[in-house]
Short mmCIF file of C-alpha atoms and ligand atoms in Angstrom, two decimals:
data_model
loop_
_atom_site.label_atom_id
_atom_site.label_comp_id
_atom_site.label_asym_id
_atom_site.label_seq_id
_atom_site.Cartn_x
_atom_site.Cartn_y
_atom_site.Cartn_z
CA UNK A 137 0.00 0.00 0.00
CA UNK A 138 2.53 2.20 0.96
CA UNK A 139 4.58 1.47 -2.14
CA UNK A 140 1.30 1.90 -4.49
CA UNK A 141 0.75 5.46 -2.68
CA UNK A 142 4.01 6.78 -3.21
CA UNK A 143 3.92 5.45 -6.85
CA UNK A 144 0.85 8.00 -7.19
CA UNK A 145 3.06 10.60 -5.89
CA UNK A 146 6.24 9.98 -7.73
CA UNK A 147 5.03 9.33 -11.53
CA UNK A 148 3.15 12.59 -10.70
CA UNK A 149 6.56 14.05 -10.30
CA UNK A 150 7.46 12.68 -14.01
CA UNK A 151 6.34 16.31 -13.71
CA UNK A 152 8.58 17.62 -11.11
CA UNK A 153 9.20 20.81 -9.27
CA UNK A 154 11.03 22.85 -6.61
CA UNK A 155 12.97 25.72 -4.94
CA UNK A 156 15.10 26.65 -2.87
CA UNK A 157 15.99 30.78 -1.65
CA UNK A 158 19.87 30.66 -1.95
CA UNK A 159 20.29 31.95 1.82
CA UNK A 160 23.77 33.37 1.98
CA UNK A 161 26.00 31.00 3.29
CA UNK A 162 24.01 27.98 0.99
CA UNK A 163 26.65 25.49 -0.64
CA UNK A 164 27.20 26.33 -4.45
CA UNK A 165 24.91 25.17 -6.60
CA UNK A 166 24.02 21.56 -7.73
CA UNK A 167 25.06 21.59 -10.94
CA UNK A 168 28.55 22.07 -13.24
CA UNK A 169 28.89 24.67 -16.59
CA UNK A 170 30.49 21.99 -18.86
CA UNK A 171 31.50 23.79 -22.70
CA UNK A 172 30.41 21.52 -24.90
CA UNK A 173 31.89 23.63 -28.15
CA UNK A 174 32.52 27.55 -28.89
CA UNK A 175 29.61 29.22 -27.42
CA UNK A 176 27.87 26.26 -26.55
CA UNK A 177 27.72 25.25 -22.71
CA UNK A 178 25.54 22.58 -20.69
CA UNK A 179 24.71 23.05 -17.38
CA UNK A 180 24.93 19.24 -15.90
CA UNK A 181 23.09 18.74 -12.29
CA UNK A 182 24.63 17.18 -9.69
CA UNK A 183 21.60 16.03 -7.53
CA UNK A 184 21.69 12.37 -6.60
CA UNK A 185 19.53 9.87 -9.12
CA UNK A 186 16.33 10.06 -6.84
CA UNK A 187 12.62 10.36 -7.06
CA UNK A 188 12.78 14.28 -7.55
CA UNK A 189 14.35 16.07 -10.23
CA UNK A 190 16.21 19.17 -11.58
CA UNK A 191 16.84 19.01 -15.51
CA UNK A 192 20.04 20.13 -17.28
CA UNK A 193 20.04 23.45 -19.39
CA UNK A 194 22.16 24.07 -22.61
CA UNK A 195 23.17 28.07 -23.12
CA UNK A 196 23.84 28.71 -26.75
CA UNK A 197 25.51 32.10 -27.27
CA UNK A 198 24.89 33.34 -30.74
CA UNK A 199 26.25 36.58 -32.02
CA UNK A 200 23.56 39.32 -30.57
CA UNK A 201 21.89 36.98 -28.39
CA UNK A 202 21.18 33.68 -26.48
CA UNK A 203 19.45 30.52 -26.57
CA UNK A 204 18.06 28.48 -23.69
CA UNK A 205 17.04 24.91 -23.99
CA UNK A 206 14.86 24.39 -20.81
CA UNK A 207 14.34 25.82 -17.47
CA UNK A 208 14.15 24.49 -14.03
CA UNK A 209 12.02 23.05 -11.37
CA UNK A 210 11.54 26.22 -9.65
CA UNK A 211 12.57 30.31 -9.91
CA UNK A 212 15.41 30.00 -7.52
CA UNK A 213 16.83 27.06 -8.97
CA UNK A 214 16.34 28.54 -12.69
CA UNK A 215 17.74 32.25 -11.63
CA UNK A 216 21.20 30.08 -9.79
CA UNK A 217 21.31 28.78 -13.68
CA UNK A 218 20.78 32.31 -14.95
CA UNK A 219 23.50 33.44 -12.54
CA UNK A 220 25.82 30.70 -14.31
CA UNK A 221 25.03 32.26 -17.73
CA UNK A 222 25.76 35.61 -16.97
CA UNK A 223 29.12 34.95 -15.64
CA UNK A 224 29.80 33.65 -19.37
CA UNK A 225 27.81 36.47 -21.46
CA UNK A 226 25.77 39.48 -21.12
CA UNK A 227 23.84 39.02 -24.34
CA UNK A 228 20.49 38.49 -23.34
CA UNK A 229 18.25 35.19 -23.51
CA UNK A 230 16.18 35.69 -26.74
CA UNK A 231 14.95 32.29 -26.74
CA UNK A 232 13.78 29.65 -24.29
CA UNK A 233 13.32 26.06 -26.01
CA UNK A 234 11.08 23.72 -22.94
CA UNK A 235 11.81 20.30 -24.63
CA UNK A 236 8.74 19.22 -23.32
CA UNK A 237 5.69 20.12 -20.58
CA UNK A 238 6.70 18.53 -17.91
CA UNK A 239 7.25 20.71 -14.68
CA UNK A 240 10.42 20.73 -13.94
CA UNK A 241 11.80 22.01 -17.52
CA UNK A 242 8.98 24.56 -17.31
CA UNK A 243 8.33 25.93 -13.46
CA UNK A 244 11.45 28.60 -13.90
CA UNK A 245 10.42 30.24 -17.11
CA UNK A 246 8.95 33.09 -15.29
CA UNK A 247 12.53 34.19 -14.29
CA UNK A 248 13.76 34.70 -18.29
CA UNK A 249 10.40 36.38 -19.02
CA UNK A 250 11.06 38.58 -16.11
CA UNK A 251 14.23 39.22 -17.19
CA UNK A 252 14.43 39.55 -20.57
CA UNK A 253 11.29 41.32 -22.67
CA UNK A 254 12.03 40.08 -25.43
CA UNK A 255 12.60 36.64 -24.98
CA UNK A 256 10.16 34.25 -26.99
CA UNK A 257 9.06 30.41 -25.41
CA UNK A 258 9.26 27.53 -27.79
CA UNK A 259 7.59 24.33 -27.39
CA UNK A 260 5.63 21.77 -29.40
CA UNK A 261 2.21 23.04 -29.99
CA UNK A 262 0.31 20.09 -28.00
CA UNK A 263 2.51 21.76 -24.91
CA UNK A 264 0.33 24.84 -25.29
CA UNK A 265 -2.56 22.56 -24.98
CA UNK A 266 -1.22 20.21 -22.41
CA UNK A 267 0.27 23.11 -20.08
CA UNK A 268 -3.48 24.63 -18.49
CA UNK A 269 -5.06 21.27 -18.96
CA UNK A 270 -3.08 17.86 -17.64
CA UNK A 271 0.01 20.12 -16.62
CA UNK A 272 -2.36 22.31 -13.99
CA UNK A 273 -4.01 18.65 -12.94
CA UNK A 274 -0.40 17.33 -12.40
CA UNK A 275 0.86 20.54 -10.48
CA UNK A 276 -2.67 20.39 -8.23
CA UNK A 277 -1.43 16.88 -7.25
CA UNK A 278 2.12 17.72 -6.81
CA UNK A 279 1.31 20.11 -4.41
CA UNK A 280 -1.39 18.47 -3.09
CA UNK A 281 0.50 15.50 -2.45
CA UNK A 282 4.23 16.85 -1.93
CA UNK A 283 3.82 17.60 2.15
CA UNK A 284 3.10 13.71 2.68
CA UNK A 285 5.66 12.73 0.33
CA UNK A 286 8.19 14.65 2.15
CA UNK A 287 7.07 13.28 5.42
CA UNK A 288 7.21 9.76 4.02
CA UNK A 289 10.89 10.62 3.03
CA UNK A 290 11.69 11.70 6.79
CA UNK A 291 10.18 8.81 8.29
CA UNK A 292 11.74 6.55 6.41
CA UNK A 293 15.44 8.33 6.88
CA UNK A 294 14.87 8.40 10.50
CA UNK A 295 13.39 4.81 11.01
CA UNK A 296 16.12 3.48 8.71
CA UNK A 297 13.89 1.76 5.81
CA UNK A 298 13.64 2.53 2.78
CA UNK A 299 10.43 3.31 1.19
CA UNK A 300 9.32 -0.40 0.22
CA UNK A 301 10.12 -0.94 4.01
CA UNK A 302 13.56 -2.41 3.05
CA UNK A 303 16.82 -1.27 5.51
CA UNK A 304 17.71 1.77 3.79
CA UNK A 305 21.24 2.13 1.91
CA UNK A 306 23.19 4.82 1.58
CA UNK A 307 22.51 5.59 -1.90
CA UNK A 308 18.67 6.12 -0.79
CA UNK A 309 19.78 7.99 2.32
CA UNK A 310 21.32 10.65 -0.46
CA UNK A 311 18.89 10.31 -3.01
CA UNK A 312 15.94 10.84 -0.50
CA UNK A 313 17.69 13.68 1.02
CA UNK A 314 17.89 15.49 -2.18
CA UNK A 315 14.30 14.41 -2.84
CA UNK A 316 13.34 16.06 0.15
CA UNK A 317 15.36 19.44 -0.61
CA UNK A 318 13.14 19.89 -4.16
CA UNK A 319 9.90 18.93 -2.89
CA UNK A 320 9.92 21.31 -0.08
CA UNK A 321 11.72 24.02 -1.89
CA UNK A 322 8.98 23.51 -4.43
CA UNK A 323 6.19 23.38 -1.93
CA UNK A 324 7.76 26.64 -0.67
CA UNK A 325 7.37 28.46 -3.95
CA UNK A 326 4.19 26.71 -4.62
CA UNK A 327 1.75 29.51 -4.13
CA UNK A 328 3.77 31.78 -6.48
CA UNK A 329 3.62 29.45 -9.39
CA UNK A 330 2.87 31.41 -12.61
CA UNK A 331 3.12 29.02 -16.42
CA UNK A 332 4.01 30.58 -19.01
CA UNK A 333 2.73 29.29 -21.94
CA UNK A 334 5.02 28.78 -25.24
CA UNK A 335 5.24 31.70 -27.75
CA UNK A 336 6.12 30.13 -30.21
CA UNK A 337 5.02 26.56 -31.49
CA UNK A 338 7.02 24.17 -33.19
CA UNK A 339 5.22 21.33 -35.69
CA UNK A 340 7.81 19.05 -36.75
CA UNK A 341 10.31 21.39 -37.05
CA UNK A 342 11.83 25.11 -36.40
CA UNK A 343 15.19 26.79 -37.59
CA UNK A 344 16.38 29.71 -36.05
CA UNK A 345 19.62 31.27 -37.24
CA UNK A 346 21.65 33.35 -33.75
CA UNK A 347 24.43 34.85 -36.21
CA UNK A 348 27.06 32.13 -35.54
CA UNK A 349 25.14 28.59 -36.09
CA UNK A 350 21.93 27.37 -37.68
CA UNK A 351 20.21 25.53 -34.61
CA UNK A 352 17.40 23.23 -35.58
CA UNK A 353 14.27 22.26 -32.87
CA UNK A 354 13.22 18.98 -34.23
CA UNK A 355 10.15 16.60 -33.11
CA UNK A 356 11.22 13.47 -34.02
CA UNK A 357 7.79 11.10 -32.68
CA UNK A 358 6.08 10.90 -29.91
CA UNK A 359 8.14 9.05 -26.18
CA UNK A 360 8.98 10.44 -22.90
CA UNK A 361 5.58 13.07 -23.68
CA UNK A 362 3.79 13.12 -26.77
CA UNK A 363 5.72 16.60 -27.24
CA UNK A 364 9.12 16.13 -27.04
CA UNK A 365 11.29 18.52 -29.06
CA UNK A 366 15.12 17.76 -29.49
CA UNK A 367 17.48 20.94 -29.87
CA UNK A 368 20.05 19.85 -32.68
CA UNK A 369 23.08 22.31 -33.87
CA UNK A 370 24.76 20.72 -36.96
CA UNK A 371 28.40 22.85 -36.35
CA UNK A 372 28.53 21.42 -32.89
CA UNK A 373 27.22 18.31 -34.00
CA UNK A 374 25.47 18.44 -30.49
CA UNK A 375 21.96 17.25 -29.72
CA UNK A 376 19.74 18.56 -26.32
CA UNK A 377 17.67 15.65 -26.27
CA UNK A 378 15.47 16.51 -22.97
CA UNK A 379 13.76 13.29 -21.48
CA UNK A 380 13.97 11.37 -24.35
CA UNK A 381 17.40 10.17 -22.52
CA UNK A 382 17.66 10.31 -19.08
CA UNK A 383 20.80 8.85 -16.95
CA UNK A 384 21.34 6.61 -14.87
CA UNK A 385 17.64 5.12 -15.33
CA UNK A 386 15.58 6.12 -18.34
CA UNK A 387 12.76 8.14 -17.16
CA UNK A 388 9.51 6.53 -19.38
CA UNK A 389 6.93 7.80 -17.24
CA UNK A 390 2.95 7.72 -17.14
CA UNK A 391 2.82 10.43 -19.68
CA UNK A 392 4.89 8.09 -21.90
CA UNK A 393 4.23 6.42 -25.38
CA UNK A 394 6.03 3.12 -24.69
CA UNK A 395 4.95 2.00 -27.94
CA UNK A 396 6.90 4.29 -30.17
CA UNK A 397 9.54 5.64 -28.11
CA UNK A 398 11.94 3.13 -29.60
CA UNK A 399 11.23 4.31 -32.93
CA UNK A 400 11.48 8.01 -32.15
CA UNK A 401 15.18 7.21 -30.49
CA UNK A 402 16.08 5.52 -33.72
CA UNK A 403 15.21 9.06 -34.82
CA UNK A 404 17.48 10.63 -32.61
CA UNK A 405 20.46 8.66 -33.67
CA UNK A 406 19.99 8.87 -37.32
CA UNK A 407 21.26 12.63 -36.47
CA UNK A 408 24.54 11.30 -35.57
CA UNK A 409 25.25 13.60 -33.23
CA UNK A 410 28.82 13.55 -31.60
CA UNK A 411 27.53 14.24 -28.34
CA UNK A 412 24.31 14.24 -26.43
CA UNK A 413 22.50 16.22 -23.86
CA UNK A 414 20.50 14.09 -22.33
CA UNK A 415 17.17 15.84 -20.11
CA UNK A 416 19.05 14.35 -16.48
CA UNK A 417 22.05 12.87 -16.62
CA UNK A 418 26.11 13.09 -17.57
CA UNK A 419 26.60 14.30 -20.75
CA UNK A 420 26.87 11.36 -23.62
CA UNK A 421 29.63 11.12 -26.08
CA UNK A 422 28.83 7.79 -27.69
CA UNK A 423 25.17 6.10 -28.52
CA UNK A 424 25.49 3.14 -26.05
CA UNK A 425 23.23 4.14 -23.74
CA UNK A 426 20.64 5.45 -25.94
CA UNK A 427 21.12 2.02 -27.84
CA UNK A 428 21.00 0.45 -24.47
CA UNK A 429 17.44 2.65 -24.68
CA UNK A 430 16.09 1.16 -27.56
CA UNK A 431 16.86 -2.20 -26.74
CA UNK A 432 14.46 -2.03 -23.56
CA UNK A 433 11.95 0.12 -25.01
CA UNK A 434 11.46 -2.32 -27.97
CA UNK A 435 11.61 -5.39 -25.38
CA UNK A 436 8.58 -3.63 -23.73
CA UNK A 437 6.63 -2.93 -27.09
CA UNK A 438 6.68 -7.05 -27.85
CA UNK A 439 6.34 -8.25 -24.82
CA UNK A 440 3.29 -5.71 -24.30
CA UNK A 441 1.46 -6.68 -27.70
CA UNK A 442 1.79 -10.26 -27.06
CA UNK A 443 0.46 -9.57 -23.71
CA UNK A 444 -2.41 -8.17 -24.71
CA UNK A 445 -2.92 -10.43 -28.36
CA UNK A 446 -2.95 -13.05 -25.57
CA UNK A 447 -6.09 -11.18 -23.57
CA UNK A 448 -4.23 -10.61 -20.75
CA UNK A 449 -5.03 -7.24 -18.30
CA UNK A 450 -3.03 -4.87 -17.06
CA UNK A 451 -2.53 -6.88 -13.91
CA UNK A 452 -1.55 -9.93 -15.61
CA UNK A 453 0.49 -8.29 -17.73
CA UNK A 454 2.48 -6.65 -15.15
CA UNK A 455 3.35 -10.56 -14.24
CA UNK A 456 4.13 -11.64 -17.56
CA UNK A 457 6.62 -9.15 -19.42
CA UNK A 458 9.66 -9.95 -17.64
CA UNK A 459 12.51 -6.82 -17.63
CA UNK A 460 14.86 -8.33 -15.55
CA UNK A 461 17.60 -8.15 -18.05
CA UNK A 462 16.86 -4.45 -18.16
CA UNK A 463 16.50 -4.03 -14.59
CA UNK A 464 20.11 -5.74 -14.02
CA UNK A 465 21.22 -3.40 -16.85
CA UNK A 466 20.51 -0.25 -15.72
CA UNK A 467 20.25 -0.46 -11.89
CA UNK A 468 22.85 -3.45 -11.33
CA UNK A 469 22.18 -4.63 -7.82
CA UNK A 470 21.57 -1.18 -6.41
CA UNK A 471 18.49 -1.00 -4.43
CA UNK A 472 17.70 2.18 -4.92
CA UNK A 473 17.94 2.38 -8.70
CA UNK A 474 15.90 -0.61 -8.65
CA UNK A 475 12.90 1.01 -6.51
CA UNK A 476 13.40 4.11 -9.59
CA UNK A 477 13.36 1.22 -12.23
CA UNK A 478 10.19 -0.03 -11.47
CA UNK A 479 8.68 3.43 -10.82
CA UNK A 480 9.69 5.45 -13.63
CA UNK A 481 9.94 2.39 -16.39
CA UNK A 482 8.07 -0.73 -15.39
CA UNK A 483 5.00 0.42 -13.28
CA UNK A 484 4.44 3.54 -15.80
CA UNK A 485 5.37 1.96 -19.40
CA UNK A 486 3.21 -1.39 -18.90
CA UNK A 487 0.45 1.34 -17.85
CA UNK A 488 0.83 3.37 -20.72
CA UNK A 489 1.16 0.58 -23.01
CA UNK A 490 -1.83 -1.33 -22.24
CA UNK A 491 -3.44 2.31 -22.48
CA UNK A 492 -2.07 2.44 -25.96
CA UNK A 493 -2.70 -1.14 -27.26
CA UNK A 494 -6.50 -1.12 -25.45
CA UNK A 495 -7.47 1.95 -27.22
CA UNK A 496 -6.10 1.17 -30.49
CA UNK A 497 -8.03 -2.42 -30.58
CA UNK A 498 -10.99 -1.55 -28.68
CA UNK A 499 -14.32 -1.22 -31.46
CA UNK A 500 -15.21 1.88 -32.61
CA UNK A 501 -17.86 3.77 -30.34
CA UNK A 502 -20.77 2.59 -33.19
CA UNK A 503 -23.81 4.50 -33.59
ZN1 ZN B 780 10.07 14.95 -18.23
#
């Protein structure tokens, strides 16, 4: 019970938030500036793998002005990442790119409109849809939800088990520590939330030209969202990728389409792109982990479909696809990345595909 009732809370947070005042004496922030290439810089968080998370930024400095690809899971954490920028130019943010709706890219755009006038937001047009409708429903239950959560967290830290009611490690000690840190920072700015919805839209595909690179904001198919936008610069031979790739456990999600996310990764390769940003995670410079990706995400799609060819439900299919190989391959024998294995990719992607499958075969509502 316990482990169902945090599941509602944590897939929630496949829509994240958070903040955090940066009292005077606070440790630096949780992230490094890495340059990827002239003018091109990702900012790489340093928070533990957990339950909770911040997302990784890319600054791309053009001639007159600067691009952002997504913000953070709250206005202090987002205006700590503005800080970073302005330390490496004073050109100011023209565009902000949110990869996709989910809070935690989205929750700090507030701090570049306030900031810069004339900065424009770019996102995939169902994101202007999605942000007031399921995004406002997701945030309700975030906050709703977030006070127990963090009280869970405590509990468990001070009782010494881990949230399955296993003896804690120290890997979940950290993780849930950092967990704690965003959710009440988030609850904290909570009341103060303000969306702002995307400027600009983006179809299949945008190209903006900053003066010193063409940069290209791709949708390449539907997978972590049905809205995920990739941020490619041919020079740099760089891709932002957002959640499509997320490190050290792949982030699928209940907002997910299991069923082609393989397909739109095989997308994201045929780029070729020398290195990739990934939405949380170490920056990539080869394609075995994405590969790694594609292997489990089309594991899930055939062992789903037979699932349900066979006539099994949800419940039953939950006890017949079998990721272990997966499991080993992404969480090895760590408990904790286990517990974020089977929250963020089993649990969520057998949901969402039997979602998928049942409403593609179910009979057409006949008059
Ligand atoms: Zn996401």
């Amino acid at each position: 019970m316990i482990v169902k009732s945090l599941f509602i809370v944590v897939f929630l947070q496949a829509l994240g938030l958070f903040a955090a005042a940066q009292a005077p004496n606070a440790p630096a922030p949780d992230f490094e500036v890495r340059k990827i290439a002239g003018g091109v810089y990702a900012v790489i968080r340093k928070e533990p793998p957990s339950l909770w998370f911040n997302p990784n930024t890319v600054f791309i400095v053009g001639k007159k002005w600067v691009t952002v690809v997504d913000a953070n899971i709250s206005s202090a954490y987002t205006k700590e990442v503005l800080a970073a920028l302005r330390r490496i130019t004073s050109k100011p943010v023209r565009y902000v790119v949110n990869t996709h709706w989910h809070e935690d890219h989205i929750i700090g755009d507030r701090v570049y409109r306030d900031a810069f006038p004339n900065v424009d937001f770019i996102a995939h047009k169902s994101t202007l849809a999605d942000l007031p409708t399921v995004g406002a429903a997701n945030r309700k239950s975030s906050v709703e939800n977030g006070r127990g959560f963090v009280d869970f967290l405590k509990k468990s830290i001070a009782g010494g088990t881990n949230l399955a009611g296993q003896k804690i490690t120290d890997e979940e000690r950290a993780g849930y520590a950092s967990d704690i840190r965003l959710v009440e920072s988030y609850l904290a700015e909570a009341p103060d939330f303000e969306i702002v919805l995307p400027t600009i839209t983006v179809d299949d595909r945008l190209e903006l030209d900053d003066g010193r690179r063409k940069i290209e904001i791709l949708f390449l198919g539907r997978a972590h969202t049905g809205a995920d936008l990739v941020v490619y610069l041919p020079r740099e031979n760089t891709v932002a990728c957002g959640d499509l790739v997320v490190a050290p456990v792949p982030l699928v999600g209940s907002t997910a389409y299991p069923l082609e996310y393989a397909a739109t990764l095989e997308n994201l390769l045929k780029l070729k792109a020398a290195t990739i940003i990934p939405g949380h995670g170490p920056v990539m410079t080869d394609t075995s982990y994405v590969r790694l990706m594609i292997r489990l995400l089309d594991s899930i799609k055939r062992q789903t479909e037979a699932a349900v060819a066979r006539g099994e439900n949800l419940e039953q299919m939950r006890k017949s696809v079998d990721l272990e190989e997966f499991r080993r391959a992404f969480a090895g024998d760590s408990q904790h990345r286990r517990f974020i294995f089977e929250n963020y990719v089993f649990l969520p992607a057998t949901a969402a595909a039997y979602r998928q499958l049942t409403e593609k075969t179910a009979p057409p509502a006949g008059k």
